[in-house]
Coordinates of C-alpha atoms and ligand atoms in Angstrom, one line a residue:
X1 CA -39.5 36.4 -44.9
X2 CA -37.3 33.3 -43.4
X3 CA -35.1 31.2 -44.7
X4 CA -35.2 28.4 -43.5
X5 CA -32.9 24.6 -44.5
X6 CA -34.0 21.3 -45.1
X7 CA -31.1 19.0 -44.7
X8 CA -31.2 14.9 -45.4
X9 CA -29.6 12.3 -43.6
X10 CA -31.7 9.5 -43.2
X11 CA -30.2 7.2 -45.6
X12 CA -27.8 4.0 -44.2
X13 CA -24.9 5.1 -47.2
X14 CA -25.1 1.4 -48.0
X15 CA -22.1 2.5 -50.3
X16 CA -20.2 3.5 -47.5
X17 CA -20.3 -0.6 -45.9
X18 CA -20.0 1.0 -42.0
X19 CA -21.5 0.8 -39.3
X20 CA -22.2 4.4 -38.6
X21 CA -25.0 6.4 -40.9
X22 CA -23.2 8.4 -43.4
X23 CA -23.7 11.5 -42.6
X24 CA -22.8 11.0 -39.0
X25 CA -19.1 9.6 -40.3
X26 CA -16.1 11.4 -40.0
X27 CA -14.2 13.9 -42.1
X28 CA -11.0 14.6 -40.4
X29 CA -12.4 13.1 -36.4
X30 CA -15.6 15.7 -37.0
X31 CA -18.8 13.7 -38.2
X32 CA -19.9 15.0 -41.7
X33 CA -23.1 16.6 -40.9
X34 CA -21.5 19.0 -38.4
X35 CA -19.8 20.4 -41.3
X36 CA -22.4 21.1 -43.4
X37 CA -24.6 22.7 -40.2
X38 CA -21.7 25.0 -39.6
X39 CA -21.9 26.6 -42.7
X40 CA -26.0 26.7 -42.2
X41 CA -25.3 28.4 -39.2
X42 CA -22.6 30.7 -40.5
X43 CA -25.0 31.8 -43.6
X44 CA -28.2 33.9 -43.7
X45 CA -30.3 30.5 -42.9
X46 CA -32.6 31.2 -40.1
X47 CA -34.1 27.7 -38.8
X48 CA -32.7 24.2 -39.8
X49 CA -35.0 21.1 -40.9
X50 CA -32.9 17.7 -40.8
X51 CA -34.7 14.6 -42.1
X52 CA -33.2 11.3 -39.7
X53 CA -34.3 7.8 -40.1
X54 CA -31.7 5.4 -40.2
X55 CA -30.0 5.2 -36.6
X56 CA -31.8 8.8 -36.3
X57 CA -30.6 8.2 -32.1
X58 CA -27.1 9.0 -33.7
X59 CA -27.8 12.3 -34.6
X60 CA -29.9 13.0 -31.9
X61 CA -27.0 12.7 -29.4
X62 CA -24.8 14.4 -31.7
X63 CA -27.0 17.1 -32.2
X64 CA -29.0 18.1 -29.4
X65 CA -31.3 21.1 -29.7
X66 CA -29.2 22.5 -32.4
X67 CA -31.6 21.7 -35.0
X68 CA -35.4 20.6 -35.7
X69 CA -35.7 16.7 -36.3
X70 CA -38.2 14.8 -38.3
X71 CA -38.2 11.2 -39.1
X72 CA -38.3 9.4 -42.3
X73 CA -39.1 5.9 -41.3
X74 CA -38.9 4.1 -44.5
X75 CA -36.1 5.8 -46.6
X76 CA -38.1 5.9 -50.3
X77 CA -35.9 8.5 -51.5
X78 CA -35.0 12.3 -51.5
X79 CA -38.3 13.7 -52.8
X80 CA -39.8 11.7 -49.9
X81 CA -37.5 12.7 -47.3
X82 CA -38.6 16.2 -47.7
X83 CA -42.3 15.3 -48.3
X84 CA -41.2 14.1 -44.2
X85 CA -40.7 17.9 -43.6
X86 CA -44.0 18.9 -45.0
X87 CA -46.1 19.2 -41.2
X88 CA -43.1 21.5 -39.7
X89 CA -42.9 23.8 -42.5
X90 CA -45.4 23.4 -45.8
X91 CA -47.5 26.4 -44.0
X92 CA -44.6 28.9 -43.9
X93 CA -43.6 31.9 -45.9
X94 CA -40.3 31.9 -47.1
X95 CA -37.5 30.1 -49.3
X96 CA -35.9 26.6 -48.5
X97 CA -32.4 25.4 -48.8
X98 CA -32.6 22.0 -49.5
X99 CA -29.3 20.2 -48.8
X100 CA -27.7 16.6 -48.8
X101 CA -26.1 15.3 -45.6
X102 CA -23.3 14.1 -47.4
X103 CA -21.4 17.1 -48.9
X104 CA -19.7 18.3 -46.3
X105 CA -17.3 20.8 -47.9
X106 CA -20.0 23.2 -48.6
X107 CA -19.3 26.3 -46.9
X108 CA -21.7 29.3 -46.0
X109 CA -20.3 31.0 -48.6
X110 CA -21.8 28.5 -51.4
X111 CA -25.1 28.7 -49.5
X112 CA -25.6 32.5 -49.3
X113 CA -24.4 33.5 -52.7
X114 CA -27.5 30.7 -53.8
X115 CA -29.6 32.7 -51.9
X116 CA -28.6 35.5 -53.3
X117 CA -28.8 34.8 -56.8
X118 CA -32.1 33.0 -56.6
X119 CA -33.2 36.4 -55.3
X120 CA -31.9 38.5 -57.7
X121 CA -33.3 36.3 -60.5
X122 CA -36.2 36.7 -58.9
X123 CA -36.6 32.6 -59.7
X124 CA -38.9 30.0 -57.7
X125 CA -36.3 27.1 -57.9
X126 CA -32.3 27.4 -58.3
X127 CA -30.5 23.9 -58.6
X128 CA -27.0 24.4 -57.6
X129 CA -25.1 22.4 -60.3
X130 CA -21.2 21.7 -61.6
X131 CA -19.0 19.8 -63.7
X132 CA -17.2 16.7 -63.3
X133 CA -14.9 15.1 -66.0
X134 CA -16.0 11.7 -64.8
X135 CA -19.7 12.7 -63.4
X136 CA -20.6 9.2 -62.8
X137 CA -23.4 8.5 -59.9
X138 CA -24.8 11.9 -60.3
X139 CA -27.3 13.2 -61.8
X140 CA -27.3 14.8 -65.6
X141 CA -28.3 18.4 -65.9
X142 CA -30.6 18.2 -68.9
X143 CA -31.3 21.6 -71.1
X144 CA -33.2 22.0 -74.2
X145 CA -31.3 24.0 -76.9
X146 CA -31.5 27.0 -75.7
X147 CA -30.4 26.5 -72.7
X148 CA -33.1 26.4 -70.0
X149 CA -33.2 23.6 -67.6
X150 CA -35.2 20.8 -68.5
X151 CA -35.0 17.9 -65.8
X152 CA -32.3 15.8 -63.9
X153 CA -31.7 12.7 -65.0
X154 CA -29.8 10.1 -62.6
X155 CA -27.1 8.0 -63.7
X156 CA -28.8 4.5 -63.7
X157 CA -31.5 6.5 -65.9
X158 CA -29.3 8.5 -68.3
X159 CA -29.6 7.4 -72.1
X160 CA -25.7 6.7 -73.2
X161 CA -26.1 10.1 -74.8
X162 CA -26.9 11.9 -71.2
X163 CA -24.2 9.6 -70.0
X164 CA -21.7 12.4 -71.8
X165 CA -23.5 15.8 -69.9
X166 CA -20.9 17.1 -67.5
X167 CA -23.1 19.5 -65.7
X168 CA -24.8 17.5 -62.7
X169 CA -26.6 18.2 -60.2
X170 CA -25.0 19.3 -56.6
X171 CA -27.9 18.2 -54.3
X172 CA -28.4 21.7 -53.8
X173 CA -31.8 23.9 -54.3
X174 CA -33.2 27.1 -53.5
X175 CA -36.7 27.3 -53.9
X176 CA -40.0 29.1 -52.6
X177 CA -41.0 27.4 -49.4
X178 CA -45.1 26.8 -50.3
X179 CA -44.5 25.6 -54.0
X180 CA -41.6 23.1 -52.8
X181 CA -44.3 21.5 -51.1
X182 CA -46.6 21.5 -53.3
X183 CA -44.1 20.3 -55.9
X184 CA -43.5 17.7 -53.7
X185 CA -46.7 16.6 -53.4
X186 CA -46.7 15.3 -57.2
X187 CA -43.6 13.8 -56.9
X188 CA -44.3 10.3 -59.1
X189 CA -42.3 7.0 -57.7
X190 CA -39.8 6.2 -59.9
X191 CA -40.7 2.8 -61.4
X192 CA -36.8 1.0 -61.8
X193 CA -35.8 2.1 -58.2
X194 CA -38.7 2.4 -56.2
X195 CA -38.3 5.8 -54.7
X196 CA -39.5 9.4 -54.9
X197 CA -36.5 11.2 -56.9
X198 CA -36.3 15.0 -55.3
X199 CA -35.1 16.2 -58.7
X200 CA -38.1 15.5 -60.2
X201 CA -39.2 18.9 -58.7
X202 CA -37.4 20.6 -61.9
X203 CA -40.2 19.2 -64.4
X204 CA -42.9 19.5 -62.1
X205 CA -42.0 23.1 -61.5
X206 CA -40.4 23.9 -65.1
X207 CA -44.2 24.1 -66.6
X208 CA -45.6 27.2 -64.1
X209 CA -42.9 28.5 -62.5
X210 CA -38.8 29.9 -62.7
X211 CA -36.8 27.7 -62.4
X212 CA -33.1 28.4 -63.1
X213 CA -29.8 27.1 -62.1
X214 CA -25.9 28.2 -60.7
X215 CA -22.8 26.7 -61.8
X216 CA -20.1 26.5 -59.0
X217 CA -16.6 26.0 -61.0
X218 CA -15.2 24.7 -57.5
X219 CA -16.7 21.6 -58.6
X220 CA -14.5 19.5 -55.2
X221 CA -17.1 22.0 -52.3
X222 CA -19.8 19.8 -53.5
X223 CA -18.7 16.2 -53.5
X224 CA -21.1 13.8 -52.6
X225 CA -19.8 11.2 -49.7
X226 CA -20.8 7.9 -51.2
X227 CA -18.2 5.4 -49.9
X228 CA -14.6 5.5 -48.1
X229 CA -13.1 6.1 -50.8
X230 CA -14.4 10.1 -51.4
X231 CA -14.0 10.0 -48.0
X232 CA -10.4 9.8 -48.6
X233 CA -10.9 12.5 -51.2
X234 CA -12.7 15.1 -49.0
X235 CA -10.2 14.9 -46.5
X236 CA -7.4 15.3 -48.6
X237 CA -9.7 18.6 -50.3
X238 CA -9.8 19.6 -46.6
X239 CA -6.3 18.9 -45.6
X240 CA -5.1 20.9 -47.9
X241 CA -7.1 23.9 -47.8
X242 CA -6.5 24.1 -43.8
X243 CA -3.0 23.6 -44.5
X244 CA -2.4 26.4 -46.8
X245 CA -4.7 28.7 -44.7
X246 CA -2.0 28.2 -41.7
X247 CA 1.0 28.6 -43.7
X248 CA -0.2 31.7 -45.1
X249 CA -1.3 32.8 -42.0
X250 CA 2.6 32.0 -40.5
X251 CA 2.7 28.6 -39.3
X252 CA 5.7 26.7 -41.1
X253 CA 4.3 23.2 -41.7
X254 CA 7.3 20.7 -43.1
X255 CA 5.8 17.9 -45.6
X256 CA 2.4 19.3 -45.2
X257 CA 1.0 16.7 -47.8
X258 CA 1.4 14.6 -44.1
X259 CA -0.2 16.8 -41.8
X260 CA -3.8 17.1 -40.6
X261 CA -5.7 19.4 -39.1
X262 CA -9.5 19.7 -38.2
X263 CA -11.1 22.5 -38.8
X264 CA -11.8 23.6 -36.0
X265 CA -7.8 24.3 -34.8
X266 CA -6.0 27.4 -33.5
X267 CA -2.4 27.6 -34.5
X268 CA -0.6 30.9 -33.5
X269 CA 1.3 32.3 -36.3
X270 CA 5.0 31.2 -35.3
X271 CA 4.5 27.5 -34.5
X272 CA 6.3 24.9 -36.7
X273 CA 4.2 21.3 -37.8
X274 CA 7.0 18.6 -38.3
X275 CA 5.6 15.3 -40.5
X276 CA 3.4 12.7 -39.4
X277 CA 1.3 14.8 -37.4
X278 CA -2.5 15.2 -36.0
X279 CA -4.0 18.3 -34.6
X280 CA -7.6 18.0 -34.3
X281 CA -11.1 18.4 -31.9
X282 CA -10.6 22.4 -31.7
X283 CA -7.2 22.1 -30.0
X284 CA -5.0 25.5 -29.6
X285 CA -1.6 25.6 -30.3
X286 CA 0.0 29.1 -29.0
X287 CA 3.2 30.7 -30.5
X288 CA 6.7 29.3 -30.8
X289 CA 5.8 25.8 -30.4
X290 CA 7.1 23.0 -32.5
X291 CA 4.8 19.8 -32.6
X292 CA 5.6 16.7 -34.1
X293 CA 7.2 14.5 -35.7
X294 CA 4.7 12.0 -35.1
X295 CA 2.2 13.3 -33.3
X296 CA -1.3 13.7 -32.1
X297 CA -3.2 16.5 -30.6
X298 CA -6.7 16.1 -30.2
X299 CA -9.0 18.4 -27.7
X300 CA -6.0 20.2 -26.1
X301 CA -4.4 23.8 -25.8
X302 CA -0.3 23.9 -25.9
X303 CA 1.1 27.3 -24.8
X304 CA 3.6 29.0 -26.2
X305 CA 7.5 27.9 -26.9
X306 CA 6.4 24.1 -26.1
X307 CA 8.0 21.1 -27.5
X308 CA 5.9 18.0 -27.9
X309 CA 7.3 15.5 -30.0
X310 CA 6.7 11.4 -31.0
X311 CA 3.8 12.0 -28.5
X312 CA -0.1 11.5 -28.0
X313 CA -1.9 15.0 -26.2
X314 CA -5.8 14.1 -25.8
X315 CA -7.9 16.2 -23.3
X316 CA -4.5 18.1 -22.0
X317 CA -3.4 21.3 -21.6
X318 CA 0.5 22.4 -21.5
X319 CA 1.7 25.2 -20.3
X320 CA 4.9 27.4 -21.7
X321 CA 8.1 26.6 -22.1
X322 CA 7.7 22.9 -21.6
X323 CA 8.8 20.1 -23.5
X324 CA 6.8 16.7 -24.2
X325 CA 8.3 13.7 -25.6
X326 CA 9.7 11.6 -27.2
X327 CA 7.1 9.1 -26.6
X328 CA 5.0 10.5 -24.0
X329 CA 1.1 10.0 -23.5
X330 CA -0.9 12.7 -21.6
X331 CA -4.8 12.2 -21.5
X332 CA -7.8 12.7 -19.5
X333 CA -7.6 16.5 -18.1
X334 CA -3.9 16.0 -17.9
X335 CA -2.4 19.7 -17.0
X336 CA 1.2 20.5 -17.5
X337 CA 2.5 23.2 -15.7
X338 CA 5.2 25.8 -17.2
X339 CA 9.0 24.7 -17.8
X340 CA 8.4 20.6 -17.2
X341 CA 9.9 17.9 -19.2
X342 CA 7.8 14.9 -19.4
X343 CA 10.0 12.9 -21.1
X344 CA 10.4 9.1 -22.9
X345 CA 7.7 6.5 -21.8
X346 CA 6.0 8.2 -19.6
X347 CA 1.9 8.6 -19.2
X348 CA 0.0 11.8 -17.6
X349 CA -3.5 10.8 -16.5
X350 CA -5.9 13.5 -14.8
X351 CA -2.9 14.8 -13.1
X352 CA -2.0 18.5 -12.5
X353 CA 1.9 19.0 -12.6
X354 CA 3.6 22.7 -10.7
X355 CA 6.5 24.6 -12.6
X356 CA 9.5 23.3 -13.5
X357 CA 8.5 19.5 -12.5
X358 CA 10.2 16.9 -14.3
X359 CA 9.8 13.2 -15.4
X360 CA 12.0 12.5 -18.0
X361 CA 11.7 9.2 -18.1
X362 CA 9.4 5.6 -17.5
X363 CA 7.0 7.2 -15.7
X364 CA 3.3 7.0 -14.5
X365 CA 1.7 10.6 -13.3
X366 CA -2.8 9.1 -12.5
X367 CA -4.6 11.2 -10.9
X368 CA -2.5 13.2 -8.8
X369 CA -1.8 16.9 -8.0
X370 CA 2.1 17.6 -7.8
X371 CA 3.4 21.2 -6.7
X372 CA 6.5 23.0 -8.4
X373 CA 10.2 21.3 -9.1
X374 CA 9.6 17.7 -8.1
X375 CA 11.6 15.5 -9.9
X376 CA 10.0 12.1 -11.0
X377 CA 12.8 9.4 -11.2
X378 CA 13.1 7.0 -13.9
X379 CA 10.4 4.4 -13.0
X380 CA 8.7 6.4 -11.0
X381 CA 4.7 5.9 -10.7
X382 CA 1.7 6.8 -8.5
X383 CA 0.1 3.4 -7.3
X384 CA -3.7 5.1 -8.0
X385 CA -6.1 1.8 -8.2
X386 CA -7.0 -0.6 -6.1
X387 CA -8.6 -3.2 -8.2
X388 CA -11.6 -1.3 -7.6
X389 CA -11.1 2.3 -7.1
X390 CA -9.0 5.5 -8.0
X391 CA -7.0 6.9 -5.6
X392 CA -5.5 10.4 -5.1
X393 CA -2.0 11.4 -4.5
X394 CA -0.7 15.1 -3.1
X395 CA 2.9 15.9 -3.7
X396 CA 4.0 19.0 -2.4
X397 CA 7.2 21.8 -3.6
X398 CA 10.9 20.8 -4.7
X399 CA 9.6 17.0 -3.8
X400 CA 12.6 14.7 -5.5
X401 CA 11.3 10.4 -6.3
X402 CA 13.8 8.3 -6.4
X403 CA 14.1 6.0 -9.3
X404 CA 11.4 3.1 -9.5
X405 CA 9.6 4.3 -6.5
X406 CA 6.0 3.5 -5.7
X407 CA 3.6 6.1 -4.4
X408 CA 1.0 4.1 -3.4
X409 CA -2.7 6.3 -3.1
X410 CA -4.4 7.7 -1.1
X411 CA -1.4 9.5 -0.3
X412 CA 0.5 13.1 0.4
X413 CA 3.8 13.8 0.0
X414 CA 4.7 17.0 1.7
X415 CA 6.6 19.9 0.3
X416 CA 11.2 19.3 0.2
X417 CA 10.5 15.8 0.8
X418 CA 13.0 13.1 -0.5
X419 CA 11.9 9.6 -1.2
X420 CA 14.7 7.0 -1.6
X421 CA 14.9 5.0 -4.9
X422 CA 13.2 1.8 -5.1
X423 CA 10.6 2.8 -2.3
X424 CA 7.1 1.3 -1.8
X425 CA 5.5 4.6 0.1
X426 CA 2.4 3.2 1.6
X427 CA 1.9 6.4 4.4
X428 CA 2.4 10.3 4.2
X429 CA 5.3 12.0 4.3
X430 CA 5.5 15.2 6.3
X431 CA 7.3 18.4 4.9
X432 CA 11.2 18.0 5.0
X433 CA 11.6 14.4 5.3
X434 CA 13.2 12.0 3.7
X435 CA 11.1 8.1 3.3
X436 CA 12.8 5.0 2.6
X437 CA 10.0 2.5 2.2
X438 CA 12.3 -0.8 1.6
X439 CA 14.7 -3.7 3.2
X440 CA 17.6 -2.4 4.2
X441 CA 20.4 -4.0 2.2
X442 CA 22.6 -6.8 3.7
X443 CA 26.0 -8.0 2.7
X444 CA 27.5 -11.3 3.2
X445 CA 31.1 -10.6 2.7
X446 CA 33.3 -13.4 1.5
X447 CA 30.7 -14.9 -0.2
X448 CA 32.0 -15.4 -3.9
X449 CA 33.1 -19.2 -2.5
X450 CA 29.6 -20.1 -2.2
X451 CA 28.3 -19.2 -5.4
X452 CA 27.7 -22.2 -7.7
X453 CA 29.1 -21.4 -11.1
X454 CA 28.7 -22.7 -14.3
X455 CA 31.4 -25.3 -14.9
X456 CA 33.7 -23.5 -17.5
X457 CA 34.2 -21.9 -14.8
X458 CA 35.0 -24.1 -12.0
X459 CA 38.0 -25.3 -11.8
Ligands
UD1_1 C1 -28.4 12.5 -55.1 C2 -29.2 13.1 -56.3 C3 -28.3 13.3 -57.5 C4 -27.2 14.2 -57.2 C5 -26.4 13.7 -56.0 C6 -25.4 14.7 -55.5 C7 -31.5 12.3 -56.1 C8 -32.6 11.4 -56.6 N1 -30.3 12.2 -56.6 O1 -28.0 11.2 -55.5 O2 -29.1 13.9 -58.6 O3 -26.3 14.3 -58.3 O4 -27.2 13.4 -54.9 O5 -24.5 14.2 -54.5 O6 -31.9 13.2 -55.3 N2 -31.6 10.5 -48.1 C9 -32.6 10.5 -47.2 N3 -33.7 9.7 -47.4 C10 -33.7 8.9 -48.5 C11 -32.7 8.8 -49.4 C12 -31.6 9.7 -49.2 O7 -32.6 11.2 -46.2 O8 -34.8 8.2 -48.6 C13 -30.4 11.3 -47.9 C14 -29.1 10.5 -47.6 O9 -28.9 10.3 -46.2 C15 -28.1 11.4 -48.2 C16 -28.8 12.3 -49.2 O10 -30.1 12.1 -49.0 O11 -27.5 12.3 -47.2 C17 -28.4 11.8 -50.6 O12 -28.7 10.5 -50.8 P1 -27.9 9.6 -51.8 O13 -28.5 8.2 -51.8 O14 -26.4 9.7 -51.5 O15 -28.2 10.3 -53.2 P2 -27.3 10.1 -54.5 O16 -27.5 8.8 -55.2 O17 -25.9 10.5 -54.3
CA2 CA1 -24.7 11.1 -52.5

């Protein structure tokens, strides 16, 4: 027997007023619904369902083969949305997750202890439900008097009795593959909003078959996402659950109620997290580093004992013992080799730096390879388009720049070369030489008689 996962995520989120689908929006720089299928993928599911419509060529390229689609054209509610999934999977033995593309801090621990106690119960259909002190926009977990689950009302239908239930409904059901579909099937539209409500699947089921329900007392794991602002809740829930997982695990992270971190990030134990700082898109931060203040790593691997502070790291990888910042910008495939300083104002673009190579200051590194202990002067910058094109430059070992000196590309530089400051290198440079690419410096003596001066000061 499978188990298999329906998950929905063809609604716009009008709520949300954005451009992109809900589900597809961000939670810490990672789109919601990736969430939610690494915890399907984590857990004893076997084969994923997800229901697109709106913009369904989002999740497509998002997604890839990772899951089965099917389309809901018309988005007529949840019930519907899974009737959508009815020609993929109504004929197969097993029990369905049913899950709502916009909760994305459920884990796979939430999804197999479902599974679990719907099995032990030996029930047909578990709803997953909570309590919120303010449950508004959910729907109200209704029981009879004893206690057994009676039907889910939604907000914009609850008496002002229901109104006061706490216990609503997660999104979440476990339920016997064949009879969700047939439960399905007598799903009634709902006359004040037009659609087919998924939750009526508790009445339908209630009169044949077990249905029961689990309360989670971590009621935050199953927030809905209905609009920015629980967006800005989630990723505070988030934020501070990675947080505390690294400083437990040894990273020291000052003013952590400023720090963010995806999900998906390495951080040795040993590294220190100053404020105002961004580490995120499954970067790797190795031990003995300090990063930050104000700073952002996205997609990138730092080695161990770096420094990389007031600075942006996308794409990059730095190697040990080197020191980033202040204000420096690496990106695009930018690799730093071990012991550099790239210092204040200066950008790294697809650029491969040796050992020990320094630009400490006002410098622009595009799409060059530069051996071991060359020294970048201040000013310094590889000339690498031509209007139309990008250019390579070559710099070879123990190479020093010259302040404001251009190295115009295609080019090589070969290895002890010295260029003089304020060069424009247009032509190689063999091994050992030394370039000066500029006029050659004239001096009128006696010239101070000439000069017209302002008239204070001609007398
Ligand atoms: C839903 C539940 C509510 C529950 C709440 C938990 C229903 C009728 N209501 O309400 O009881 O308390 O979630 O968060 O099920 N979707 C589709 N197709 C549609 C409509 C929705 O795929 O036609 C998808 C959306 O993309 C979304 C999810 O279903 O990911 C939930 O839709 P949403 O409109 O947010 O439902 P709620 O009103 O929050
Ligand atoms: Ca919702």
């Amino acid at each position: 027997m499978e188990n298999y996962a329906i998950v929905l995520a063809a609604g716009k989120g009008t709520r949300m007023r954005t451009e992109l689908p809900k589900c597809a929006y961000p939670i810490l720089k990672k789109p919601m619904i990736e969430y939610i299928l690494e915890g399907i993928e984590e857990s004893v599911i076997d084969e994923t369902t997800l229901v697109v419509g709106h913009r369904k060529e989002v999740f497509y390229d998002m997604l890839g083969e990772r899951v089965q689609f099917v389309t809901q054209e018309e988005q007529l509610g949840t019930g519907h949305a899974v009737m959508m999934a009815k020609e993929a999977l109504a004929n197969k033995q097993g029990t369905t997750i049913i899950m709502l593309g916009d909760m994305p801090l459920v884990d796979s621990k939430v999804i197999d202890k479902m599974f679990r106690y719907h099995k032990d119960r030996n029930n047909d259909l578990t709803v997953l439900t909570t309590k919120f002190d303010n449950p508004k926009g959910y729907g109200r977990i209704v029981r009879s008097e004893d206690g057994i689950i009676e039907s889910i009302v939604e907000h914009i239908d609850c008496t002002d009795e229901q109104k006061l239930i706490k216990e609503v409904n997660t999104g979440i059901y476990v339920v016997d593959n064949k009879l969700l579909f047939e439960a399905v099937d007598k799903i009634q539209v709902n006359a004040k909003k037009e659609e087919y409500y998924l939750t009526d699947i508790i009445e339908i089921m209630q009169k044949d078959y077990r249905v029961g329900s689990f309360e989670l007392w971590d009621n935050q794991k199953v927030m809905g996402i209905n609009d920015l602002y629980s967006v800005s809740i989630a990723e505070k829930y988030l934020r501070d659950d990675i947080n505390k997982m690294h400083m437990i695990n040894g990273v020291s992270i000052i003013n952590p109620e400023t720090v963010t971190i995806g999900h998906d990030v390495e951080i040795a134990p040993g590294v220190t997290i100053y404020p105002n700082t961004y580490i995120t898109g499954g970067s790797v931060i190795e031990a003995g580093s300090k990063i930050g203040p104000n700073t952002e790593i996205h997609t990138s691997t730092v080695h161990e004992n770096v420094i990389v502070k007031h600075s942006l790291v996308f794409d990059s990888e730095i190697h040990e013992n080197s020191t980033i910042g202040p204000f420096a910008h690496l990106r695009n495939h930018a690799v730093i080799g071990p012991n550099n300083r790239i210092g204040n104002f200066v950008e790294v673009k697809k650029s491969t730096t040796g050992n020990g190579t320094k630009a400490a200051h006002l410098a622009y590194i595009g799409d060059s390879t530069t051996g071991k202990n060359v020294n970048f002067g201040c000013g310094s910058i590889t000339v690498n388009y031509d209007g139309i094109n990008k250019h390579q430059t070559i710099i070879g070992d123990d190479v020093f720049i010259g302040c404001n000196t251009n190295l115009v590309a295609p080019l090589s530089i070969g290895d002890n070369v010295f260029i003089a400051a304020g060069s424009t290198v247009t032509k190689d440079v063999p091994k050992g030489a030394m370039a000066i690419a500029r006029n050659r410096q004239i001096n009128k003596e006696d010239y101070t008689k000439n000069l017209i001066r302002p008239k204070s000061d001609s007398k």
